[in-house]
mmCIF file of C-alpha atoms and ligand atoms in Angstrom:
data_model
loop_
_atom_site.group_PDB
_atom_site.id
_atom_site.type_symbol
_atom_site.label_atom_id
_atom_site.label_comp_id
_atom_site.label_asym_id
_atom_site.label_seq_id
_atom_site.Cartn_x
_atom_site.Cartn_y
_atom_site.Cartn_z
ATOM 1 C CA MET A 1 -93.092 -77.947 240.754
ATOM 2 C CA LEU A 2 -95.392 -75.437 239.379
ATOM 3 C CA HIS A 3 -97.300 -74.286 242.526
ATOM 4 C CA ASP A 4 -99.253 -70.943 242.619
ATOM 5 C CA SER A 5 -99.900 -68.947 245.727
ATOM 6 C CA TYR A 6 -103.068 -70.928 246.423
ATOM 7 C CA SER A 7 -101.159 -74.213 246.519
ATOM 8 C CA ARG A 8 -102.549 -75.433 243.149
ATOM 9 C CA LYS A 9 -100.177 -77.515 241.373
ATOM 10 C CA HIS A 10 -99.985 -77.069 237.566
ATOM 11 C CA SER A 11 -99.166 -80.227 235.549
ATOM 12 C CA TYR A 12 -101.312 -79.623 232.437
ATOM 13 C CA LEU A 13 -100.254 -77.316 229.519
ATOM 14 C CA ARG A 14 -102.664 -76.395 226.781
ATOM 15 C CA VAL A 15 -100.749 -75.253 223.634
ATOM 16 C CA SER A 16 -102.548 -73.294 220.971
ATOM 17 C CA LEU A 17 -100.525 -74.035 217.828
ATOM 18 C CA THR A 18 -102.195 -71.411 215.627
ATOM 19 C CA ASP A 19 -105.007 -68.704 215.999
ATOM 20 C CA LYS A 20 -106.335 -69.796 212.506
ATOM 21 C CA CYS A 21 -109.153 -72.165 211.796
ATOM 22 C CA ASN A 22 -110.904 -73.931 208.997
ATOM 23 C CA LEU A 23 -114.376 -73.295 210.767
ATOM 24 C CA ARG A 24 -116.099 -70.062 211.913
ATOM 25 C CA CYS A 25 -118.149 -71.305 214.819
ATOM 26 C CA ARG A 26 -120.634 -68.510 215.816
ATOM 27 C CA TYR A 27 -119.939 -68.742 219.463
ATOM 28 C CA CYS A 28 -116.132 -68.651 219.037
ATOM 29 C CA MET A 29 -115.282 -66.166 216.389
ATOM 30 C CA PRO A 30 -116.917 -63.337 214.239
ATOM 31 C CA PRO A 31 -117.897 -64.306 210.511
ATOM 32 C CA GLY A 32 -114.976 -62.816 208.900
ATOM 33 C CA GLY A 33 -112.495 -64.509 211.315
ATOM 34 C CA ILE A 34 -110.511 -62.589 213.843
ATOM 35 C CA ASP A 35 -107.380 -60.423 212.635
ATOM 36 C CA TRP A 36 -104.949 -63.276 212.106
ATOM 37 C CA LEU A 37 -101.518 -62.906 213.624
ATOM 38 C CA ARG A 38 -98.776 -62.345 211.188
ATOM 39 C CA HIS A 39 -96.270 -65.175 210.413
ATOM 40 C CA ASP A 40 -93.669 -63.404 212.501
ATOM 41 C CA GLN A 41 -95.997 -62.995 215.389
ATOM 42 C CA VAL A 42 -96.484 -66.796 215.716
ATOM 43 C CA LEU A 43 -94.077 -69.228 217.412
ATOM 44 C CA ARG A 44 -92.024 -71.308 215.060
ATOM 45 C CA ASN A 45 -92.003 -75.151 215.316
ATOM 46 C CA GLU A 46 -88.708 -75.178 217.290
ATOM 47 C CA GLU A 47 -89.882 -72.370 219.690
ATOM 48 C CA PHE A 48 -92.903 -74.365 220.560
ATOM 49 C CA VAL A 49 -90.846 -77.241 221.213
ATOM 50 C CA ARG A 50 -88.430 -75.420 223.332
ATOM 51 C CA LEU A 51 -91.206 -73.971 225.563
ATOM 52 C CA VAL A 52 -92.820 -77.117 225.867
ATOM 53 C CA ARG A 53 -89.553 -78.736 227.073
ATOM 54 C CA ILE A 54 -89.095 -76.000 229.540
ATOM 55 C CA PHE A 55 -92.768 -76.427 230.966
ATOM 56 C CA VAL A 56 -92.131 -80.218 231.150
ATOM 57 C CA SER A 57 -88.848 -79.761 232.912
ATOM 58 C CA MET A 58 -90.736 -77.715 235.571
ATOM 59 C CA GLY A 59 -93.372 -80.445 236.123
ATOM 60 C CA VAL A 60 -95.930 -80.449 233.308
ATOM 61 C CA THR A 61 -96.842 -84.192 232.624
ATOM 62 C CA LYS A 62 -99.684 -83.482 230.060
ATOM 63 C CA VAL A 63 -99.791 -81.395 227.034
ATOM 64 C CA ARG A 64 -102.670 -80.846 224.766
ATOM 65 C CA PHE A 65 -102.330 -79.348 221.254
ATOM 66 C CA THR A 66 -105.334 -77.085 220.436
ATOM 67 C CA GLY A 67 -105.862 -73.832 218.646
ATOM 68 C CA GLY A 68 -107.532 -72.330 216.463
ATOM 69 C CA GLU A 69 -107.455 -75.608 214.617
ATOM 70 C CA PRO A 70 -104.128 -77.336 215.426
ATOM 71 C CA LEU A 71 -104.457 -79.512 212.423
ATOM 72 C CA VAL A 72 -104.247 -76.386 209.956
ATOM 73 C CA ARG A 73 -100.889 -75.616 211.476
ATOM 74 C CA LYS A 74 -98.107 -76.436 208.981
ATOM 75 C CA GLY A 75 -95.594 -78.155 211.130
ATOM 76 C CA PHE A 76 -98.165 -79.912 213.398
ATOM 77 C CA ILE A 77 -96.573 -83.336 212.884
ATOM 78 C CA GLU A 78 -93.136 -82.108 213.264
ATOM 79 C CA ILE A 79 -93.818 -80.186 216.480
ATOM 80 C CA THR A 80 -95.651 -83.421 217.807
ATOM 81 C CA ARG A 81 -92.905 -85.804 216.652
ATOM 82 C CA GLU A 82 -90.183 -83.768 218.198
ATOM 83 C CA THR A 83 -92.072 -83.440 221.469
ATOM 84 C CA ARG A 84 -92.725 -87.085 221.507
ATOM 85 C CA ARG A 85 -88.887 -87.871 220.649
ATOM 86 C CA LEU A 86 -87.868 -85.621 223.761
ATOM 87 C CA PHE A 87 -90.544 -87.063 226.115
ATOM 88 C CA PRO A 88 -91.453 -90.623 225.342
ATOM 89 C CA GLU A 89 -93.681 -90.755 228.412
ATOM 90 C CA LEU A 90 -95.562 -87.527 228.118
ATOM 91 C CA ASN A 91 -99.269 -87.678 227.953
ATOM 92 C CA LEU A 92 -99.912 -85.868 224.549
ATOM 93 C CA CYS A 93 -103.374 -85.009 223.638
ATOM 94 C CA LEU A 94 -105.342 -83.272 220.869
ATOM 95 C CA THR A 95 -108.341 -81.165 220.681
ATOM 96 C CA THR A 96 -109.713 -80.686 217.101
ATOM 97 C CA ASN A 97 -112.691 -79.885 215.238
ATOM 98 C CA GLY A 98 -112.186 -83.195 213.335
ATOM 99 C CA VAL A 99 -112.426 -81.746 209.832
ATOM 100 C CA LEU A 100 -109.000 -82.614 208.748
ATOM 101 C CA LEU A 101 -108.441 -85.498 211.376
ATOM 102 C CA GLU A 102 -108.810 -88.607 209.159
ATOM 103 C CA ARG A 103 -105.570 -87.953 207.282
ATOM 104 C CA PHE A 104 -103.697 -87.412 210.542
ATOM 105 C CA LEU A 105 -104.864 -90.566 212.467
ATOM 106 C CA ASP A 106 -102.061 -93.067 211.496
ATOM 107 C CA ASP A 107 -99.293 -90.333 212.486
ATOM 108 C CA LEU A 108 -101.308 -89.836 215.743
ATOM 109 C CA ALA A 109 -101.289 -93.393 216.495
ATOM 110 C CA ASP A 110 -97.677 -93.790 215.785
ATOM 111 C CA LEU A 111 -96.889 -90.745 217.948
ATOM 112 C CA ARG A 112 -99.017 -92.216 220.682
ATOM 113 C CA VAL A 113 -101.263 -89.165 220.871
ATOM 114 C CA ARG A 114 -103.857 -91.104 222.798
ATOM 115 C CA ASN A 115 -106.392 -88.698 223.969
ATOM 116 C CA ILE A 116 -108.238 -86.941 221.139
ATOM 117 C CA ASN A 117 -111.147 -84.612 221.876
ATOM 118 C CA ILE A 118 -113.360 -83.984 218.822
ATOM 119 C CA SER A 119 -115.676 -81.074 218.767
ATOM 120 C CA LEU A 120 -119.288 -81.534 217.497
ATOM 121 C CA ASP A 121 -122.030 -79.250 218.792
ATOM 122 C CA THR A 122 -124.869 -80.758 216.966
ATOM 123 C CA LEU A 123 -125.925 -84.080 215.083
ATOM 124 C CA SER A 124 -127.911 -82.102 212.483
ATOM 125 C CA ARG A 125 -126.083 -81.459 209.300
ATOM 126 C CA LYS A 126 -128.120 -78.501 208.733
ATOM 127 C CA ARG A 127 -127.462 -77.013 212.116
ATOM 128 C CA TYR A 128 -123.763 -77.809 211.884
ATOM 129 C CA ALA A 129 -123.479 -75.658 208.838
ATOM 130 C CA ASP A 130 -125.397 -72.985 210.524
ATOM 131 C CA ILE A 131 -123.218 -73.166 213.834
ATOM 132 C CA THR A 132 -119.786 -73.547 212.141
ATOM 133 C CA THR A 133 -120.743 -71.675 208.877
ATOM 134 C CA ILE A 134 -119.033 -74.578 206.896
ATOM 135 C CA ASP A 135 -120.461 -77.738 205.569
ATOM 136 C CA ALA A 136 -118.126 -80.248 207.011
ATOM 137 C CA PHE A 137 -120.323 -82.544 209.037
ATOM 138 C CA ASP A 138 -119.752 -85.605 207.117
ATOM 139 C CA ARG A 139 -115.927 -85.336 207.406
ATOM 140 C CA VAL A 140 -116.245 -85.075 211.227
ATOM 141 C CA ILE A 141 -118.539 -87.910 211.637
ATOM 142 C CA ALA A 142 -116.268 -90.021 209.523
ATOM 143 C CA ALA A 143 -113.248 -88.959 211.499
ATOM 144 C CA ILE A 144 -115.091 -89.888 214.768
ATOM 145 C CA ASP A 145 -115.860 -93.231 213.278
ATOM 146 C CA ASP A 146 -112.184 -93.866 212.204
ATOM 147 C CA ALA A 147 -110.729 -92.629 215.312
ATOM 148 C CA SER A 148 -113.092 -94.591 217.635
ATOM 149 C CA GLY A 149 -112.590 -97.718 215.530
ATOM 150 C CA MET A 150 -108.792 -97.806 215.677
ATOM 151 C CA ASN A 151 -108.320 -99.075 219.164
ATOM 152 C CA SER A 152 -105.450 -96.565 219.573
ATOM 153 C CA PHE A 153 -107.247 -93.640 220.847
ATOM 154 C CA SER A 154 -109.537 -92.679 223.693
ATOM 155 C CA VAL A 155 -111.979 -90.391 221.878
ATOM 156 C CA LYS A 156 -114.272 -87.706 223.641
ATOM 157 C CA VAL A 157 -116.715 -85.854 221.670
ATOM 158 C CA ASN A 158 -117.183 -82.312 223.138
ATOM 159 C CA ALA A 159 -120.448 -80.427 222.543
ATOM 160 C CA VAL A 160 -120.981 -76.852 223.735
ATOM 161 C CA LEU A 161 -124.435 -76.541 225.466
ATOM 162 C CA PHE A 162 -126.957 -74.339 223.672
ATOM 163 C CA LYS A 163 -130.648 -74.002 224.438
ATOM 164 C CA GLU A 164 -131.214 -74.439 220.705
ATOM 165 C CA THR A 165 -129.842 -77.964 220.500
ATOM 166 C CA LEU A 166 -131.199 -79.258 223.747
ATOM 167 C CA ASP A 167 -133.834 -81.129 221.623
ATOM 168 C CA GLU A 168 -131.022 -83.312 220.259
ATOM 169 C CA LEU A 169 -130.022 -84.865 223.709
ATOM 170 C CA GLY A 170 -131.598 -88.178 223.044
ATOM 171 C CA ASP A 171 -129.818 -88.285 219.601
ATOM 172 C CA PHE A 172 -126.483 -87.456 221.304
ATOM 173 C CA LEU A 173 -126.876 -90.296 223.874
ATOM 174 C CA ASP A 174 -127.607 -92.717 220.965
ATOM 175 C CA PHE A 175 -124.809 -91.407 219.088
ATOM 176 C CA ALA A 176 -122.334 -91.796 221.978
ATOM 177 C CA ALA A 177 -123.555 -95.456 222.519
ATOM 178 C CA GLU A 178 -123.304 -96.443 219.121
ATOM 179 C CA LYS A 179 -119.545 -94.925 218.510
ATOM 180 C CA ASN A 180 -118.534 -95.908 222.062
ATOM 181 C CA VAL A 181 -117.258 -92.579 222.850
ATOM 182 C CA ILE A 182 -117.567 -90.378 225.844
ATOM 183 C CA LEU A 183 -119.685 -87.468 225.407
ATOM 184 C CA ARG A 184 -119.018 -84.084 227.269
ATOM 185 C CA PHE A 185 -121.110 -81.068 227.421
ATOM 186 C CA ILE A 186 -119.441 -77.689 228.089
ATOM 187 C CA GLU A 187 -121.153 -74.617 229.190
ATOM 188 C CA ARG A 188 -120.634 -71.720 226.621
ATOM 189 C CA MET A 189 -118.214 -69.176 227.920
ATOM 190 C CA PRO A 190 -118.593 -65.525 227.138
ATOM 191 C CA PHE A 191 -115.981 -63.896 224.814
ATOM 192 C CA THR A 192 -116.275 -60.419 223.200
ATOM 193 C CA ASP A 193 -115.150 -61.622 219.798
ATOM 194 C CA SER A 194 -117.776 -64.071 219.389
ATOM 195 C CA ARG A 195 -121.377 -63.466 218.055
ATOM 196 C CA GLY A 196 -124.436 -63.413 220.117
ATOM 197 C CA ASP A 197 -126.539 -66.235 218.620
ATOM 198 C CA TYR A 198 -126.975 -69.591 220.079
ATOM 199 C CA SER A 199 -127.660 -68.979 223.733
ATOM 200 C CA PHE A 200 -126.313 -70.048 227.002
ATOM 201 C CA LEU A 201 -127.718 -73.107 228.683
ATOM 202 C CA SER A 202 -126.775 -74.082 232.314
ATOM 203 C CA SER A 203 -125.514 -77.615 233.201
ATOM 204 C CA ASP A 204 -128.271 -77.903 235.686
ATOM 205 C CA VAL A 205 -130.962 -77.779 232.899
ATOM 206 C CA LEU A 206 -128.812 -80.221 231.048
ATOM 207 C CA ILE A 207 -128.704 -82.654 233.911
ATOM 208 C CA GLU A 208 -132.479 -82.405 234.414
ATOM 209 C CA ALA A 209 -133.085 -83.252 230.730
ATOM 210 C CA LEU A 210 -130.695 -86.190 231.059
ATOM 211 C CA ALA A 211 -132.632 -87.585 233.909
ATOM 212 C CA GLY A 212 -135.739 -87.449 231.663
ATOM 213 C CA LEU A 213 -133.979 -89.693 229.010
ATOM 214 C CA GLY A 214 -132.847 -92.783 231.036
ATOM 215 C CA GLU A 215 -131.738 -93.655 234.528
ATOM 216 C CA LEU A 216 -128.984 -91.051 235.442
ATOM 217 C CA ARG A 217 -126.287 -91.965 237.945
ATOM 218 C CA ARG A 218 -123.634 -89.615 239.314
ATOM 219 C CA ASP A 219 -120.256 -91.423 238.965
ATOM 220 C CA ASN A 220 -117.784 -89.126 240.807
ATOM 221 C CA SER A 221 -115.126 -91.866 240.820
ATOM 222 C CA ILE A 222 -114.300 -90.968 237.220
ATOM 223 C CA ASP A 223 -114.510 -87.218 237.559
ATOM 224 C CA THR A 224 -111.577 -85.255 236.054
ATOM 225 C CA SER A 225 -110.403 -81.937 237.108
ATOM 226 C CA VAL A 226 -113.083 -80.079 235.019
ATOM 227 C CA ALA A 227 -115.768 -82.762 234.248
ATOM 228 C CA MET A 228 -118.540 -84.123 236.539
ATOM 229 C CA MET A 229 -119.241 -87.615 235.076
ATOM 230 C CA TYR A 230 -122.456 -89.323 234.833
ATOM 231 C CA THR A 231 -123.877 -92.525 233.253
ATOM 232 C CA VAL A 232 -127.240 -92.699 231.631
ATOM 233 C CA LEU A 233 -128.772 -96.053 231.340
ATOM 234 C CA ARG A 234 -130.635 -95.945 227.878
ATOM 235 C CA GLN A 235 -132.296 -98.743 226.182
ATOM 236 C CA GLY A 236 -130.096 -101.340 228.208
ATOM 237 C CA ARG A 237 -126.885 -99.335 227.200
ATOM 238 C CA GLU A 238 -124.653 -97.402 229.584
ATOM 239 C CA VAL A 239 -123.585 -94.027 228.172
ATOM 240 C CA LYS A 240 -120.935 -92.089 229.794
ATOM 241 C CA ILE A 241 -121.445 -88.446 229.967
ATOM 242 C CA GLY A 242 -119.138 -85.663 231.204
ATOM 243 C CA VAL A 243 -120.564 -82.226 232.175
ATOM 244 C CA ILE A 244 -118.173 -79.292 232.284
ATOM 245 C CA PRO A 245 -119.683 -76.230 233.993
ATOM 246 C CA PRO A 246 -117.139 -73.501 234.158
ATOM 247 C CA MET A 247 -119.787 -70.883 234.527
ATOM 248 C CA THR A 248 -122.391 -72.274 236.867
ATOM 249 C CA HIS A 249 -119.942 -74.343 239.095
ATOM 250 C CA LYS A 250 -116.627 -72.907 238.864
ATOM 251 C CA PHE A 251 -113.777 -75.385 239.076
ATOM 252 C CA CYS A 252 -111.121 -72.622 239.626
ATOM 253 C CA SER A 253 -110.050 -74.022 243.130
ATOM 254 C CA SER A 254 -108.715 -77.305 241.503
ATOM 255 C CA CYS A 255 -107.413 -75.708 238.384
ATOM 256 C CA ASN A 256 -104.262 -77.291 237.197
ATOM 257 C CA ARG A 257 -104.028 -75.761 233.713
ATOM 258 C CA LEU A 258 -101.644 -73.312 231.952
ATOM 259 C CA ARG A 259 -101.881 -72.030 228.495
ATOM 260 C CA LEU A 260 -99.442 -71.183 225.940
ATOM 261 C CA MET A 261 -100.782 -69.195 223.003
ATOM 262 C CA SER A 262 -99.468 -69.241 219.394
ATOM 263 C CA ASN A 263 -98.062 -65.743 219.858
ATOM 264 C CA GLY A 264 -95.792 -66.839 222.642
ATOM 265 C CA ARG A 265 -97.915 -65.430 225.530
ATOM 266 C CA MET A 266 -98.672 -67.606 228.388
ATOM 267 C CA ARG A 267 -101.835 -67.401 230.330
ATOM 268 C CA THR A 268 -102.578 -68.925 233.814
ATOM 269 C CA CYS A 269 -106.278 -68.465 233.221
ATOM 270 C CA LEU A 270 -108.554 -68.225 230.205
ATOM 271 C CA TYR A 271 -110.159 -65.100 231.613
ATOM 272 C CA ASP A 272 -106.955 -63.367 232.752
ATOM 273 C CA ASP A 273 -105.202 -61.480 230.164
ATOM 274 C CA GLU A 274 -102.105 -60.945 232.299
ATOM 275 C CA GLY A 275 -99.866 -63.935 232.133
ATOM 276 C CA ALA A 276 -96.447 -63.411 230.640
ATOM 277 C CA ASP A 277 -94.929 -62.829 227.173
ATOM 278 C CA LEU A 278 -92.406 -65.617 226.461
ATOM 279 C CA MET A 279 -91.729 -64.831 222.674
ATOM 280 C CA GLU A 280 -89.800 -61.491 223.330
ATOM 281 C CA PRO A 281 -87.354 -62.985 225.809
ATOM 282 C CA LEU A 282 -86.967 -66.200 223.824
ATOM 283 C CA ARG A 283 -86.199 -64.350 220.656
ATOM 284 C CA SER A 284 -83.616 -62.068 222.556
ATOM 285 C CA GLY A 285 -81.554 -64.996 223.598
ATOM 286 C CA ALA A 286 -82.987 -65.756 227.159
ATOM 287 C CA ALA A 287 -81.585 -68.978 228.554
ATOM 288 C CA ASP A 288 -83.917 -71.733 229.669
ATOM 289 C CA ASP A 289 -83.618 -70.970 233.430
ATOM 290 C CA GLU A 290 -84.655 -67.257 232.697
ATOM 291 C CA LEU A 291 -87.731 -68.299 230.749
ATOM 292 C CA ALA A 292 -88.564 -70.731 233.656
ATOM 293 C CA GLY A 293 -88.181 -67.768 235.963
ATOM 294 C CA ILE A 294 -90.717 -65.637 234.044
ATOM 295 C CA ILE A 295 -93.220 -68.660 233.904
ATOM 296 C CA MET A 296 -92.783 -69.153 237.522
ATOM 297 C CA LYS A 297 -93.434 -65.560 238.362
ATOM 298 C CA ALA A 298 -96.634 -65.501 236.195
ATOM 299 C CA ILE A 299 -97.914 -68.712 238.039
ATOM 300 C CA ARG A 300 -97.286 -67.083 241.446
ATOM 301 C CA LYS A 301 -99.583 -64.152 240.294
ATOM 302 C CA LYS A 302 -102.381 -66.528 239.182
ATOM 303 C CA LYS A 303 -105.679 -65.237 240.812
ATOM 304 C CA GLU A 304 -107.872 -67.431 242.930
ATOM 305 C CA GLY A 305 -110.582 -67.459 240.435
ATOM 306 C CA HIS A 306 -112.497 -65.975 237.565
ATOM 307 C CA SER A 307 -115.450 -63.731 238.352
ATOM 308 C CA ILE A 308 -117.561 -64.052 235.457
ATOM 309 C CA GLU A 309 -121.200 -64.774 236.357
ATOM 310 C CA CYS A 310 -123.706 -66.771 234.190
ATOM 311 C CA ARG A 311 -127.235 -67.295 235.485
ATOM 312 C CA SER A 312 -128.926 -70.538 235.074
ATOM 313 C CA ASP A 313 -132.072 -68.793 233.944
ATOM 314 C CA GLU A 314 -132.704 -67.017 230.818
ATOM 315 C CA GLY A 315 -130.276 -64.301 231.830
ATOM 316 C CA GLY A 316 -127.347 -65.648 230.207
ATOM 317 C CA CYS A 317 -123.823 -64.403 230.892
ATOM 318 C CA GLN A 318 -123.072 -61.103 232.578
ATOM 319 C CA ALA A 319 -119.374 -60.267 232.132
ATOM 320 C CA LEU A 320 -117.320 -60.545 229.027
ATOM 321 C CA SER A 321 -113.613 -61.118 228.481
ATOM 322 C CA ALA A 322 -111.628 -59.912 225.542
ATOM 323 C CA HIS A 323 -110.504 -62.160 222.713
ATOM 324 C CA SER A 324 -111.930 -65.443 221.282
ATOM 325 C CA MET A 325 -111.444 -68.800 222.398
ATOM 326 C CA SER A 326 -109.920 -69.623 219.067
ATOM 327 C CA ARG A 327 -106.888 -67.319 219.681
ATOM 328 C CA ILE A 328 -106.399 -68.149 223.381
ATOM 329 C CA GLY A 329 -106.603 -71.939 222.714
ATOM 330 C CA GLY A 330 -109.706 -73.704 223.909
HETATM 331 N N1 LIG B 1 -110.645 -75.975 216.794
HETATM 332 C C1 LIG B 1 -110.513 -76.893 217.755
HETATM 333 C C2 LIG B 1 -112.000 -77.396 218.228
HETATM 334 O O1 LIG B 1 -112.959 -76.758 217.918
HETATM 335 O O2 LIG B 1 -111.900 -78.524 218.817
HETATM 336 C C3 LIG B 1 -109.725 -76.584 219.079
HETATM 337 C C4 LIG B 1 -109.978 -75.152 219.454
HETATM 338 S S1 LIG B 1 -111.594 -74.813 220.206
HETATM 339 C C5 LIG B 1 -111.284 -73.173 220.756
HETATM 340 C C6 LIG B 1 -111.514 -75.885 221.656
HETATM 341 C C7 LIG B 1 -112.932 -76.064 222.200
HETATM 342 O O3 LIG B 1 -113.343 -74.824 222.608
HETATM 343 C C8 LIG B 1 -114.037 -76.490 221.204
HETATM 344 O O4 LIG B 1 -114.566 -77.670 221.852
HETATM 345 C C9 LIG B 1 -115.053 -75.356 221.141
HETATM 346 O O5 LIG B 1 -116.306 -75.934 221.080
HETATM 347 C C10 LIG B 1 -114.790 -74.840 222.549
HETATM 348 N N2 LIG B 1 -115.188 -73.513 222.646
HETATM 349 C C11 LIG B 1 -115.070 -72.425 221.693
HETATM 350 N N3 LIG B 1 -115.563 -71.257 222.114
HETATM 351 C C12 LIG B 1 -116.123 -71.467 223.374
HETATM 352 C C13 LIG B 1 -117.027 -70.884 224.155
HETATM 353 N N4 LIG B 1 -117.251 -69.616 223.977
HETATM 354 N N5 LIG B 1 -117.566 -71.464 225.231
HETATM 355 C C14 LIG B 1 -117.276 -72.677 225.401
HETATM 356 N N6 LIG B 1 -116.548 -73.593 224.721
HETATM 357 C C15 LIG B 1 -116.071 -72.908 223.632
HETATM 358 FE FE1 LIG B 2 -112.453 -73.008 215.068
HETATM 359 FE FE2 LIG B 2 -112.682 -74.704 217.177
HETATM 360 FE FE3 LIG B 2 -113.316 -71.941 217.335
HETATM 361 FE FE4 LIG B 2 -114.807 -73.724 215.856
HETATM 362 S S1 LIG B 2 -114.480 -73.782 218.122
HETATM 363 S S2 LIG B 2 -114.266 -71.655 215.211
HETATM 364 S S3 LIG B 2 -113.398 -75.039 215.207
HETATM 365 S S4 LIG B 2 -111.419 -72.667 216.869
#
């Protein structure tokens, strides 16, 4: 079992299949993109599968493919298919920006990738193009429609919280009710590689605003390890809302996550650069139990929590970490 020195049990692995992306979200990466990894610096399909196999043998029960944008990774379906073949019962999940999702939906249903999180930070086509710098709004909406209509998936729509988009909250609630999806708002986290525009908004401000739009009820019976769940009764319809506040209400004490980056580095925390390199030993012929030993050693060194402070008021975020979310794997 993957216990750290604070008795946290790690059963959830987020795998960044690529650092590349077909969008350039302002809060996630600089306009020219990050310096992409070279082909030989990225794990090959079979290397991803082998590492996932080792993590699962150590106690991981949930694997989420993310990125960068996982659907631009050549071999995405092959990696998913082989993982599913090895682990018929594994909870396989996907986080995507949704731009290419429609063409993958049938395969994802066949491979029982049940939980799909689609990122959408605004319901305005114009703002979408401004935030992501690409005009792909209609494709994402079409993908949400198709995925939520298929009965094969549990679809969540994830929006990063910004002061500038708070005026869309009512539209978001109506959208979630109409499409029958769970909506989750995530506090923006600070990374050095992202641009400064679109400003931090705390979840406390969001909750206050939600209460003004309908009867708001806290429903902690359906909380997840990161999301505080609410329902809002709006025009006779119940809308489920998740609030993910990594900055103002840290959830480090219940963190069950590990991350594998596309360059073969594992991280025990988004904000901790340490972790361990798995690519070099893997390519030098390390056996499974040696790799498992390296993983375990990194987990035992996991820190109690991050020390980034974001204030709920105008001040925004104080400390910054290196890299971008797109490279680490959000
Ligand atoms: N490209 C995919 C997508 O956008 O869903 C997967 C990778 S992306 C890094 C995963 C999630 O991280 C997205 O929901 C994105 O909005 C979120 N994200 C990126 N940068 C962030 C930041 N600075 N703070 C909070 N969330 C962020
Ligand atoms: Fe790409 Fe996702 Fe980052 Fe946007 S948030 S740039 S879609 S990795």
